[in-house]
GROMACS .gro file of C-alpha atoms in nm:
model
  449
    1MET     CA    1  -0.694   0.295   3.149
    2ARG     CA    2  -0.788   0.466   3.446
    3ILE     CA    3  -1.036   0.747   3.337
    4LEU     CA    4  -1.184   1.001   3.563
    5HIS     CA    5  -1.517   1.171   3.422
    6TYR     CA    6  -1.649   1.516   3.572
    7PHE     CA    7  -2.015   1.586   3.464
    8LEU     CA    8  -2.342   1.680   3.621
    9GLY     CA    9  -2.461   1.363   3.745
   10PHE     CA   10  -2.624   1.055   3.668
   11PRO     CA   11  -2.994   1.017   3.569
   12PRO     CA   12  -3.273   1.063   3.677
   13TYR     CA   13  -3.120   1.326   3.873
   14ARG     CA   14  -2.952   1.479   3.565
   15THR     CA   15  -3.116   1.512   3.209
   16GLY     CA   16  -3.047   1.607   2.874
   17GLY     CA   17  -2.773   1.553   2.585
   18LEU     CA   18  -2.453   1.629   2.807
   19THR     CA   19  -2.595   1.354   3.082
   20LYS     CA   20  -2.675   1.110   2.779
   21PHE     CA   21  -2.351   1.173   2.611
   22ALA     CA   22  -2.118   1.144   2.930
   23TYR     CA   23  -2.268   0.845   3.089
   24ASP     CA   24  -2.293   0.651   2.772
   25LEU     CA   25  -1.920   0.706   2.717
   26MET     CA   26  -1.853   0.593   3.066
   27CYS     CA   27  -2.034   0.262   3.026
   28SER     CA   28  -1.902   0.175   2.701
   29GLN     CA   29  -1.531   0.224   2.819
   30VAL     CA   30  -1.643   0.003   3.119
   31GLU     CA   31  -1.721  -0.262   2.854
   32SER     CA   32  -1.417  -0.194   2.730
   33GLY     CA   33  -1.195  -0.287   2.998
   34ASN     CA   34  -1.124   0.055   3.134
   35GLU     CA   35  -1.167   0.127   3.511
   36VAL     CA   36  -1.378   0.441   3.491
   37VAL     CA   37  -1.436   0.702   3.791
   38ALA     CA   38  -1.734   0.944   3.777
   39VAL     CA   39  -1.723   1.268   3.963
   40TRP     CA   40  -2.014   1.510   4.005
   41PRO     CA   41  -2.102   1.833   4.227
   42GLY     CA   42  -2.340   1.713   4.510
   43LYS     CA   43  -2.484   1.906   4.761
   44ILE     CA   44  -2.381   2.231   4.961
   45ASN     CA   45  -2.365   2.246   5.301
   46PHE     CA   46  -2.555   2.543   5.488
   47PHE     CA   47  -2.402   2.542   5.821
   48ILE     CA   48  -2.176   2.305   5.896
   49ASN     CA   49  -1.824   2.228   5.735
   50LYS     CA   50  -1.969   2.460   5.471
   51ASP     CA   51  -1.602   2.550   5.284
   52LYS     CA   52  -1.470   2.222   5.313
   53ILE     CA   53  -1.459   2.023   5.013
   54LYS     CA   54  -1.513   1.652   5.047
   55LEU     CA   55  -1.573   1.340   4.769
   56LYS     CA   56  -1.779   1.112   4.919
   57LYS     CA   57  -1.784   0.753   4.777
   58ARG     CA   58  -2.161   0.677   4.624
   59LYS     CA   59  -2.303   0.303   4.529
   60ASN     CA   60  -2.112   0.208   4.198
   61ILE     CA   61  -2.337   0.275   3.871
   62LYS     CA   62  -2.278  -0.023   3.612
   63GLY     CA   63  -1.940  -0.055   3.727
   64ILE     CA   64  -1.822   0.347   3.711
   65GLN     CA   65  -1.723   0.464   4.072
   66ASN     CA   66  -1.899   0.704   4.194
   67TYR     CA   67  -1.823   1.024   4.355
   68GLU     CA   68  -2.005   1.296   4.511
   69ILE     CA   69  -1.797   1.630   4.534
   70ILE     CA   70  -1.990   1.789   4.880
   71ASN     CA   71  -1.951   2.168   4.872
   72PRO     CA   72  -1.869   2.188   4.503
   73LEU     CA   73  -1.959   2.545   4.330
   74PRO     CA   74  -2.316   2.626   4.285
   75ILE     CA   75  -2.490   2.460   3.959
   76SER     CA   76  -2.686   2.749   3.806
   77LEU     CA   77  -2.752   2.540   3.494
   78ASP     CA   78  -2.919   2.776   3.257
   79GLU     CA   79  -3.081   2.995   3.534
   80GLY     CA   80  -2.818   3.248   3.503
   81ILE     CA   81  -2.571   3.377   3.794
   82ILE     CA   82  -2.651   3.672   4.010
   83ASP     CA   83  -2.454   3.638   4.345
   84ILE     CA   84  -2.097   3.625   4.139
   85ASP     CA   85  -1.861   3.581   4.436
   86LYS     CA   86  -2.035   3.199   4.554
   87TYR     CA   87  -1.898   3.122   4.181
   88THR     CA   88  -1.574   3.221   4.174
   89LYS     CA   89  -1.514   3.117   4.590
   90SER     CA   90  -1.142   2.995   4.593
   91ASN     CA   91  -1.042   2.675   4.787
   92SER     CA   92  -0.747   2.483   4.868
   93GLU     CA   93  -0.655   2.210   4.626
   94ARG     CA   94  -0.551   1.980   4.888
   95ALA     CA   95  -0.900   1.737   4.872
   96TYR     CA   96  -0.846   1.742   4.495
   97LEU     CA   97  -0.481   1.640   4.529
   98GLU     CA   98  -0.574   1.362   4.768
   99PHE     CA   99  -0.837   1.184   4.547
  100PHE     CA  100  -0.585   1.189   4.258
  101ASP     CA  101  -0.332   1.058   4.461
  102LYS     CA  102  -0.602   0.766   4.542
  103ILE     CA  103  -0.762   0.710   4.232
  104LYS     CA  104  -0.413   0.794   4.004
  105PRO     CA  105  -0.606   0.856   3.690
  106ASP     CA  106  -0.438   0.882   3.345
  107SER     CA  107  -0.695   1.119   3.204
  108ILE     CA  108  -0.937   1.332   3.345
  109HIS     CA  109  -1.241   1.403   3.093
  110ILE     CA  110  -1.442   1.720   3.183
  111HIS     CA  111  -1.764   1.751   3.027
  112THR     CA  112  -1.864   2.092   3.211
  113LEU     CA  113  -1.754   2.390   3.391
  114MET     CA  114  -2.036   2.396   3.636
  115GLY     CA  115  -2.023   2.343   3.988
  116LEU     CA  116  -1.614   2.324   3.909
  117HIS     CA  117  -1.325   2.464   4.146
  118LYS     CA  118  -1.042   2.623   3.941
  119GLU     CA  119  -0.848   2.394   4.224
  120PHE     CA  120  -0.949   2.053   4.034
  121VAL     CA  121  -0.786   2.157   3.750
  122LYS     CA  122  -0.487   2.298   3.921
  123ALA     CA  123  -0.392   1.979   4.143
  124ALA     CA  124  -0.464   1.763   3.809
  125LYS     CA  125  -0.167   2.023   3.628
  126LEU     CA  126   0.027   1.988   3.990
  127ARG     CA  127   0.010   1.564   3.964
  128ASN     CA  128   0.083   1.586   3.564
  129ILE     CA  129  -0.253   1.407   3.467
  130LYS     CA  130  -0.380   1.519   3.116
  131THR     CA  131  -0.743   1.690   3.081
  132ILE     CA  132  -0.967   1.688   2.844
  133TYR     CA  133  -1.247   1.932   2.791
  134THR     CA  134  -1.565   1.838   2.548
  135THR     CA  135  -1.796   2.172   2.441
  136HIS     CA  136  -2.134   2.084   2.518
  137ASP     CA  137  -2.265   2.420   2.570
  138TYR     CA  138  -2.099   2.810   2.641
  139PHE     CA  139  -2.111   2.801   3.030
  140GLY     CA  140  -1.805   2.999   3.144
  141ILE     CA  141  -1.815   3.235   2.844
  142CYS     CA  142  -2.221   3.269   2.907
  143PRO     CA  143  -2.352   3.268   3.245
  144LYS     CA  144  -2.719   3.170   3.069
  145VAL     CA  145  -2.529   2.889   2.891
  146THR     CA  146  -2.672   2.975   2.574
  147LEU     CA  147  -2.503   3.308   2.474
  148TYR     CA  148  -2.882   3.400   2.351
  149ARG     CA  149  -3.091   3.637   2.523
  150PHE     CA  150  -3.426   3.823   2.484
  151GLY     CA  151  -3.481   3.613   2.121
  152GLU     CA  152  -3.160   3.726   1.964
  153VAL     CA  153  -2.779   3.547   1.972
  154CYS     CA  154  -2.540   3.738   2.205
  155ASN     CA  155  -2.271   3.857   1.959
  156ASN     CA  156  -2.172   4.202   2.170
  157ASP     CA  157  -2.248   4.166   2.571
  158PHE     CA  158  -2.035   4.513   2.588
  159GLY     CA  159  -1.789   4.372   2.820
  160CYS     CA  160  -2.035   4.184   2.993
  161LYS     CA  161  -2.255   4.492   3.042
  162GLU     CA  162  -2.523   4.334   2.894
  163CYS     CA  163  -2.501   4.022   3.160
  164VAL     CA  164  -2.615   4.227   3.467
  165ARG     CA  165  -2.989   4.260   3.244
  166CYS     CA  166  -2.988   3.930   3.118
  167ASN     CA  167  -2.910   3.748   3.464
  168TYR     CA  168  -3.111   3.961   3.643
  169SER     CA  169  -3.385   3.707   3.721
  170ALA     CA  170  -3.157   3.420   3.816
  171LEU     CA  171  -3.196   3.179   4.103
  172SER     CA  172  -3.127   3.280   4.446
  173MET     CA  173  -2.844   3.094   4.634
  174LYS     CA  174  -3.092   2.937   4.872
  175LYS     CA  175  -3.267   2.787   4.555
  176ILE     CA  176  -2.961   2.669   4.402
  177ILE     CA  177  -2.860   2.501   4.736
  178LEU     CA  178  -3.220   2.337   4.782
  179MET     CA  179  -3.193   2.220   4.369
  180GLN     CA  180  -2.825   2.046   4.478
  181SER     CA  181  -2.980   1.877   4.792
  182PRO     CA  182  -3.016   1.505   4.834
  183LEU     CA  183  -3.400   1.589   4.923
  184TYR     CA  184  -3.461   1.760   4.570
  185ARG     CA  185  -3.289   1.458   4.418
  186LYS     CA  186  -3.543   1.260   4.551
  187LEU     CA  187  -3.835   1.501   4.488
  188LYS     CA  188  -3.737   1.610   4.156
  189ASN     CA  189  -3.946   1.373   3.953
  190SER     CA  190  -4.261   1.388   4.183
  191LYS     CA  191  -4.572   1.506   4.047
  192ILE     CA  192  -4.616   1.846   4.238
  193VAL     CA  193  -4.240   1.963   4.151
  194LYS     CA  194  -4.265   1.862   3.795
  195ILE     CA  195  -4.531   2.111   3.793
  196LEU     CA  196  -4.384   2.340   3.975
  197ARG     CA  197  -4.085   2.331   3.714
  198LYS     CA  198  -4.305   2.353   3.403
  199LYS     CA  199  -4.470   2.676   3.538
  200HIS     CA  200  -4.126   2.830   3.602
  201ARG     CA  201  -3.992   2.738   3.284
  202LYS     CA  202  -4.278   2.861   3.086
  203SER     CA  203  -4.202   3.200   3.266
  204PHE     CA  204  -3.851   3.180   3.214
  205LEU     CA  205  -3.883   3.120   2.853
  206LYS     CA  206  -4.037   3.456   2.791
  207GLU     CA  207  -3.837   3.660   2.576
  208GLU     CA  208  -3.949   4.014   2.630
  209LEU     CA  209  -3.706   4.270   2.846
  210PRO     CA  210  -3.732   4.212   3.194
  211GLU     CA  211  -3.834   4.494   3.416
  212PHE     CA  212  -3.498   4.645   3.482
  213LYS     CA  213  -3.438   4.908   3.781
  214GLU     CA  214  -3.030   4.988   3.836
  215ASP     CA  215  -2.865   5.338   3.820
  216GLU     CA  216  -2.559   5.317   3.556
  217LYS     CA  217  -2.296   5.320   3.855
  218ASP     CA  218  -2.456   4.984   3.985
  219ILE     CA  219  -2.472   4.836   3.655
  220ILE     CA  220  -2.076   4.934   3.560
  221ALA     CA  221  -2.009   4.731   3.940
  222LYS     CA  222  -2.189   4.475   3.836
  223GLN     CA  223  -2.030   4.424   3.475
  224LYS     CA  224  -1.687   4.433   3.639
  225LYS     CA  225  -1.837   4.141   3.828
  226TYR     CA  226  -1.935   3.965   3.531
  227GLN     CA  227  -1.618   4.019   3.354
  228GLU     CA  228  -1.457   3.846   3.646
  229LEU     CA  229  -1.681   3.544   3.645
  230ARG     CA  230  -1.573   3.466   3.285
  231GLN     CA  231  -1.230   3.522   3.323
  232TYR     CA  232  -1.235   3.285   3.606
  233TYR     CA  233  -1.376   3.012   3.341
  234ILE     CA  234  -1.103   3.128   3.108
  235ASP     CA  235  -0.839   3.063   3.344
  236ILE     CA  236  -0.987   2.724   3.375
  237LEU     CA  237  -1.014   2.627   2.993
  238GLU     CA  238  -0.652   2.749   2.897
  239ASN     CA  239  -0.516   2.543   3.161
  240ILE     CA  240  -0.716   2.223   3.018
  241ASP     CA  241  -0.495   2.038   2.798
  242ILE     CA  242  -0.685   1.964   2.489
  243ILE     CA  243  -1.016   2.072   2.416
  244HIS     CA  244  -1.277   1.861   2.225
  245PHE     CA  245  -1.483   2.068   2.022
  246ASN     CA  246  -1.777   1.890   1.881
  247SER     CA  247  -1.822   2.129   1.554
  248LYS     CA  248  -1.641   2.385   1.390
  249LEU     CA  249  -1.888   2.638   1.505
  250SER     CA  250  -1.815   2.590   1.851
  251LYS     CA  251  -1.437   2.593   1.799
  252GLU     CA  252  -1.521   2.920   1.619
  253ILE     CA  253  -1.765   3.052   1.906
  254TYR     CA  254  -1.472   2.968   2.182
  255SER     CA  255  -1.181   3.085   2.017
  256LYS     CA  256  -1.335   3.466   2.023
  257TYR     CA  257  -1.328   3.448   2.424
  258VAL     CA  258  -1.038   3.168   2.462
  259ASN     CA  259  -0.670   3.153   2.383
  260VAL     CA  260  -0.725   2.768   2.254
  261LYS     CA  261  -0.375   2.599   2.254
  262ASP     CA  262  -0.443   2.278   2.134
  263PHE     CA  263  -0.759   2.107   2.074
  264LYS     CA  264  -0.930   1.847   1.837
  265ILE     CA  265  -1.260   1.906   1.613
  266ILE     CA  266  -1.475   1.550   1.657
  267PRO     CA  267  -1.832   1.559   1.568
  268ILE     CA  268  -2.003   1.366   1.861
  269THR     CA  269  -2.268   1.102   1.865
  270HIS     CA  270  -2.492   0.860   2.156
  271LYS     CA  271  -2.509   0.517   2.210
  272ASP     CA  272  -2.822   0.494   2.006
  273ILE     CA  273  -2.722   0.615   1.652
  274ILE     CA  274  -2.684   0.308   1.416
  275ASP     CA  275  -2.721   0.344   1.068
  276ASN     CA  276  -3.109   0.312   1.012
  277ARG     CA  277  -3.096   0.455   0.638
  278ASN     CA  278  -3.296   0.131   0.506
  279ILE     CA  279  -3.591   0.167   0.706
  280GLU     CA  280  -3.907   0.159   0.489
  281HIS     CA  281  -4.058   0.523   0.501
  282ILE     CA  282  -4.422   0.572   0.459
  283ALA     CA  283  -4.544   0.702   0.158
  284ASN     CA  284  -4.756   1.031   0.145
  285ASN     CA  285  -4.822   1.168  -0.195
  286ASP     CA  286  -5.009   1.456  -0.083
  287LYS     CA  287  -4.884   1.629   0.246
  288ILE     CA  288  -4.500   1.728   0.293
  289ARG     CA  289  -4.453   1.625   0.648
  290PHE     CA  290  -4.210   1.829   0.850
  291THR     CA  291  -4.107   1.695   1.229
  292PHE     CA  292  -3.952   1.912   1.464
  293LEU     CA  293  -3.791   1.713   1.721
  294ALA     CA  294  -3.566   1.959   1.966
  295SER     CA  295  -3.745   2.100   2.306
  296THR     CA  296  -3.980   2.409   2.202
  297LYS     CA  297  -3.739   2.657   2.393
  298PRO     CA  298  -3.772   2.976   2.176
  299TYR     CA  299  -3.384   2.979   2.082
  300LYS     CA  300  -3.439   2.621   1.923
  301GLY     CA  301  -3.628   2.790   1.630
  302ILE     CA  302  -3.967   2.652   1.694
  303TYR     CA  303  -4.176   2.981   1.639
  304LEU     CA  304  -3.961   3.059   1.348
  305ILE     CA  305  -4.063   2.757   1.151
  306LYS     CA  306  -4.443   2.852   1.338
  307LYS     CA  307  -4.420   3.216   1.152
  308VAL     CA  308  -4.302   3.075   0.824
  309LEU     CA  309  -4.559   2.783   0.815
  310ASP     CA  310  -4.887   3.004   0.922
  311GLU     CA  311  -4.805   3.241   0.642
  312LEU     CA  312  -4.778   2.953   0.389
  313TYR     CA  313  -5.095   2.788   0.514
  314THR     CA  314  -5.296   3.074   0.507
  315GLU     CA  315  -5.178   3.165   0.148
  316ASN     CA  316  -5.283   2.792   0.099
  317LYS     CA  317  -4.933   2.767  -0.114
  318TYR     CA  318  -4.946   2.383  -0.098
  319ASP     CA  319  -5.060   2.094   0.187
  320PHE     CA  320  -4.810   2.035   0.476
  321GLU     CA  321  -4.819   1.934   0.840
  322LEU     CA  322  -4.579   1.990   1.096
  323ASN     CA  323  -4.520   1.708   1.395
  324VAL     CA  324  -4.400   1.889   1.690
  325PHE     CA  325  -4.281   1.713   2.021
  326GLY     CA  326  -4.318   1.948   2.331
  327ASP     CA  327  -4.591   2.196   2.429
  328LEU     CA  328  -4.686   2.487   2.264
  329THR     CA  329  -4.961   2.716   2.391
  330ASP     CA  330  -5.071   2.836   2.082
  331PRO     CA  331  -5.070   2.540   1.791
  332SER     CA  332  -5.165   2.615   1.441
  333PRO     CA  333  -5.444   2.371   1.260
  334TYR     CA  334  -5.126   2.216   1.062
  335MET     CA  335  -4.972   2.077   1.356
  336ASN     CA  336  -4.952   1.746   1.561
  337ILE     CA  337  -4.900   1.811   1.896
  338ASN     CA  338  -4.721   1.554   2.119
  339LYS     CA  339  -4.714   1.758   2.454
  340ASP     CA  340  -4.494   1.444   2.614
  341GLY     CA  341  -4.202   1.472   2.374
  342PHE     CA  342  -4.103   1.104   2.233
  343LYS     CA  343  -3.895   0.838   2.344
  344LYS     CA  344  -3.599   0.679   2.157
  345GLU     CA  345  -3.805   0.405   2.077
  346GLU     CA  346  -4.040   0.585   1.915
  347LEU     CA  347  -3.795   0.718   1.627
  348PRO     CA  348  -3.840   0.442   1.395
  349GLU     CA  349  -4.183   0.506   1.364
  350ILE     CA  350  -4.138   0.914   1.393
  351PHE     CA  351  -3.868   0.905   1.098
  352SER     CA  352  -4.046   0.690   0.898
  353LYS     CA  353  -4.365   0.916   0.867
  354THR     CA  354  -4.124   1.230   0.799
  355ASP     CA  355  -4.025   1.373   0.491
  356ILE     CA  356  -3.810   1.665   0.615
  357LEU     CA  357  -3.652   1.751   0.973
  358LEU     CA  358  -3.676   2.128   1.078
  359ALA     CA  359  -3.436   2.243   1.317
  360PRO     CA  360  -3.320   2.638   1.239
  361SER     CA  361  -3.206   2.712   1.585
  362ILE     CA  362  -3.124   3.105   1.647
  363TRP     CA  363  -2.881   2.988   1.891
  364TYR     CA  364  -2.496   2.877   1.864
  365GLU     CA  365  -2.594   2.516   1.878
  366THR     CA  366  -2.272   2.345   1.977
  367PHE     CA  367  -2.399   2.005   1.772
  368GLY     CA  368  -2.778   1.897   1.765
  369PHE     CA  369  -2.857   1.538   1.777
  370THR     CA  370  -3.191   1.547   1.647
  371VAL     CA  371  -3.001   1.637   1.266
  372LEU     CA  372  -2.786   1.304   1.336
  373GLU     CA  373  -3.053   1.086   1.426
  374ALA     CA  374  -3.265   1.222   1.111
  375LEU     CA  375  -2.972   1.149   0.888
  376SER     CA  376  -2.918   0.814   1.049
  377TYR     CA  377  -3.285   0.745   0.932
  378GLY     CA  378  -3.218   0.889   0.597
  379VAL     CA  379  -3.423   1.172   0.668
  380PRO     CA  380  -3.318   1.486   0.514
  381VAL     CA  381  -3.272   1.830   0.705
  382ILE     CA  382  -3.284   2.181   0.697
  383VAL     CA  383  -3.092   2.362   0.958
  384SER     CA  384  -2.958   2.704   1.013
  385ASP     CA  385  -2.608   2.793   0.998
  386ASN     CA  386  -2.600   2.837   1.397
  387VAL     CA  387  -2.641   2.457   1.422
  388GLY     CA  388  -2.279   2.315   1.488
  389ALA     CA  389  -2.430   1.970   1.303
  390LYS     CA  390  -2.429   2.132   0.955
  391ASP     CA  391  -2.065   1.964   0.935
  392ILE     CA  392  -2.238   1.656   0.926
  393VAL     CA  393  -2.522   1.760   0.682
  394GLY     CA  394  -2.304   1.753   0.356
  395LYS     CA  395  -2.547   1.712   0.020
  396GLY     CA  396  -2.818   1.545   0.235
  397GLY     CA  397  -2.966   1.874   0.368
  398ILE     CA  398  -3.023   2.269   0.323
  399ILE     CA  399  -2.848   2.522   0.528
  400VAL     CA  400  -3.017   2.823   0.580
  401LYS     CA  401  -2.939   3.157   0.763
  402HIS     CA  402  -3.017   3.143   1.145
  403ASN     CA  403  -3.318   3.374   1.238
  404ASP     CA  404  -3.394   3.478   0.853
  405LEU     CA  405  -3.772   3.445   0.806
  406ASN     CA  406  -3.702   3.517   0.443
  407ASP     CA  407  -3.441   3.259   0.369
  408LEU     CA  408  -3.626   2.968   0.564
  409ARG     CA  409  -3.963   3.040   0.360
  410LYS     CA  410  -3.774   3.046   0.021
  411GLU     CA  411  -3.619   2.722   0.087
  412ILE     CA  412  -3.956   2.554   0.255
  413GLU     CA  413  -4.110   2.682  -0.074
  414ASN     CA  414  -3.909   2.542  -0.330
  415LEU     CA  415  -3.937   2.169  -0.163
  416SER     CA  416  -4.112   1.931  -0.334
  417LYS     CA  417  -4.153   1.567  -0.320
  418GLU     CA  418  -3.898   1.514  -0.601
  419LYS     CA  419  -3.633   1.744  -0.417
  420ILE     CA  420  -3.727   1.582  -0.064
  421ASN     CA  421  -3.630   1.190  -0.264
  422SER     CA  422  -3.295   1.359  -0.446
  423LEU     CA  423  -3.186   1.475  -0.072
  424LYS     CA  424  -3.262   1.126   0.040
  425ASP     CA  425  -3.064   0.963  -0.247
  426LYS     CA  426  -2.745   1.164  -0.111
  427ILE     CA  427  -2.770   1.049   0.241
  428LYS     CA  428  -2.797   0.712   0.168
  429LYS     CA  429  -2.489   0.715  -0.115
  430GLU     CA  430  -2.274   1.038   0.018
  431ILE     CA  431  -2.339   1.081   0.356
  432LYS     CA  432  -2.104   0.863   0.648
  433ILE     CA  433  -2.288   0.769   0.961
  434LYS     CA  434  -2.060   0.758   1.247
  435GLU     CA  435  -2.159   0.496   1.467
  436TRP     CA  436  -2.050   0.497   1.883
  437ASN     CA  437  -1.771   0.275   1.880
  438GLU     CA  438  -1.582   0.454   1.599
  439PHE     CA  439  -1.667   0.771   1.807
  440CYS     CA  440  -1.524   0.611   2.083
  441SER     CA  441  -1.224   0.483   1.989
  442GLU     CA  442  -1.163   0.848   1.853
  443ILE     CA  443  -1.206   0.965   2.189
  444GLU     CA  444  -0.941   0.683   2.345
  445GLY     CA  445  -0.694   0.834   2.040
  446LEU     CA  446  -0.742   1.180   2.230
  447TYR     CA  447  -0.651   1.034   2.597
  448LYS     CA  448  -0.365   0.861   2.440
  449GLU     CA  449  -0.215   1.152   2.199
   0.00000   0.00000   0.00000
């Protein structure tokens, strides 16, 4: 097959679960004998040919044909959107039609809507090329990707009215153009840029309501713009042939906004997931060892965990420790902090010293790889009902209400070594660990369906 993938770009320029998933999938498809083409949103010309779309051939990567889109729509990541007209700018589908005529893909697999012109999908329809979209996040529905604002899940934005406040501090277009430039790709991982990014993200993740000085008339005008922005992406989604939902949760959330015509729910995995349930666990009869592997962003639930464990620690309920892989400004005495995160090679050791993984995300997490990784090592999990990976937990874990201190505390208080060992036995006996080759076959089935 000839498969075209649209994603954010190759590592190390782009990182995160979406990038890893798409890159792993493309590499495996090449190894299986498919012809694979990657297309990603690149630089935006500031002065010359600033509206002309061009698909520029770049050096192949691991057998993947590599094309950069010059003058895509802007990439906001999770920073929000303020210059709305720049994100809904119409363009000719001619460049995409010519590209599809040249490449002749059998299927187009879209991993993000960021940077994507509506004309890209329109051109695919004109050429009768099947399109598939995998739901990695909520961009298109939510300009800030997460459907999470000021410490709470965004269940009601009042017809995009709350988007005005939520996106108030979004990056300027000049900064976004800089971040899509070839220069930034080279400097992104330099020491000084890393420091600046870390400082910015620390401020960005604060949950206090921002200062907001808008009169009602301006708010209503901007509200309408955000409604138009959402509709732009809904139109794209409703013209994609099949949506691959990575969990029942992502299907439920998308269906509130989008008229989903054809879909398949297939829990995802990645190339490094294998069945490690027979790994030897290092016993510790004294402490219950909790591990939190996700990033320390508030919506991942780290501060919820901290509140509960701080209470139990103060009350001397029982002895425990929490391993955290990320930076926290106010760690507690029972925490082992690993500021630099972790490498995949370290997972066997991490899980051999873990009794239970905590993943009580507050936001609607479309899946959650850390849950799958824990189960693959035979480690039980406590997840919130807002984690898509709850679909695969079965009897190998505990599901709690999201953002509910009392529910999380109750389940943690009820833990014992005996209960944890019982959960481990159920993981070994009752849970199936889907490995990468099986998942790739499922995706290939979507292309051929």
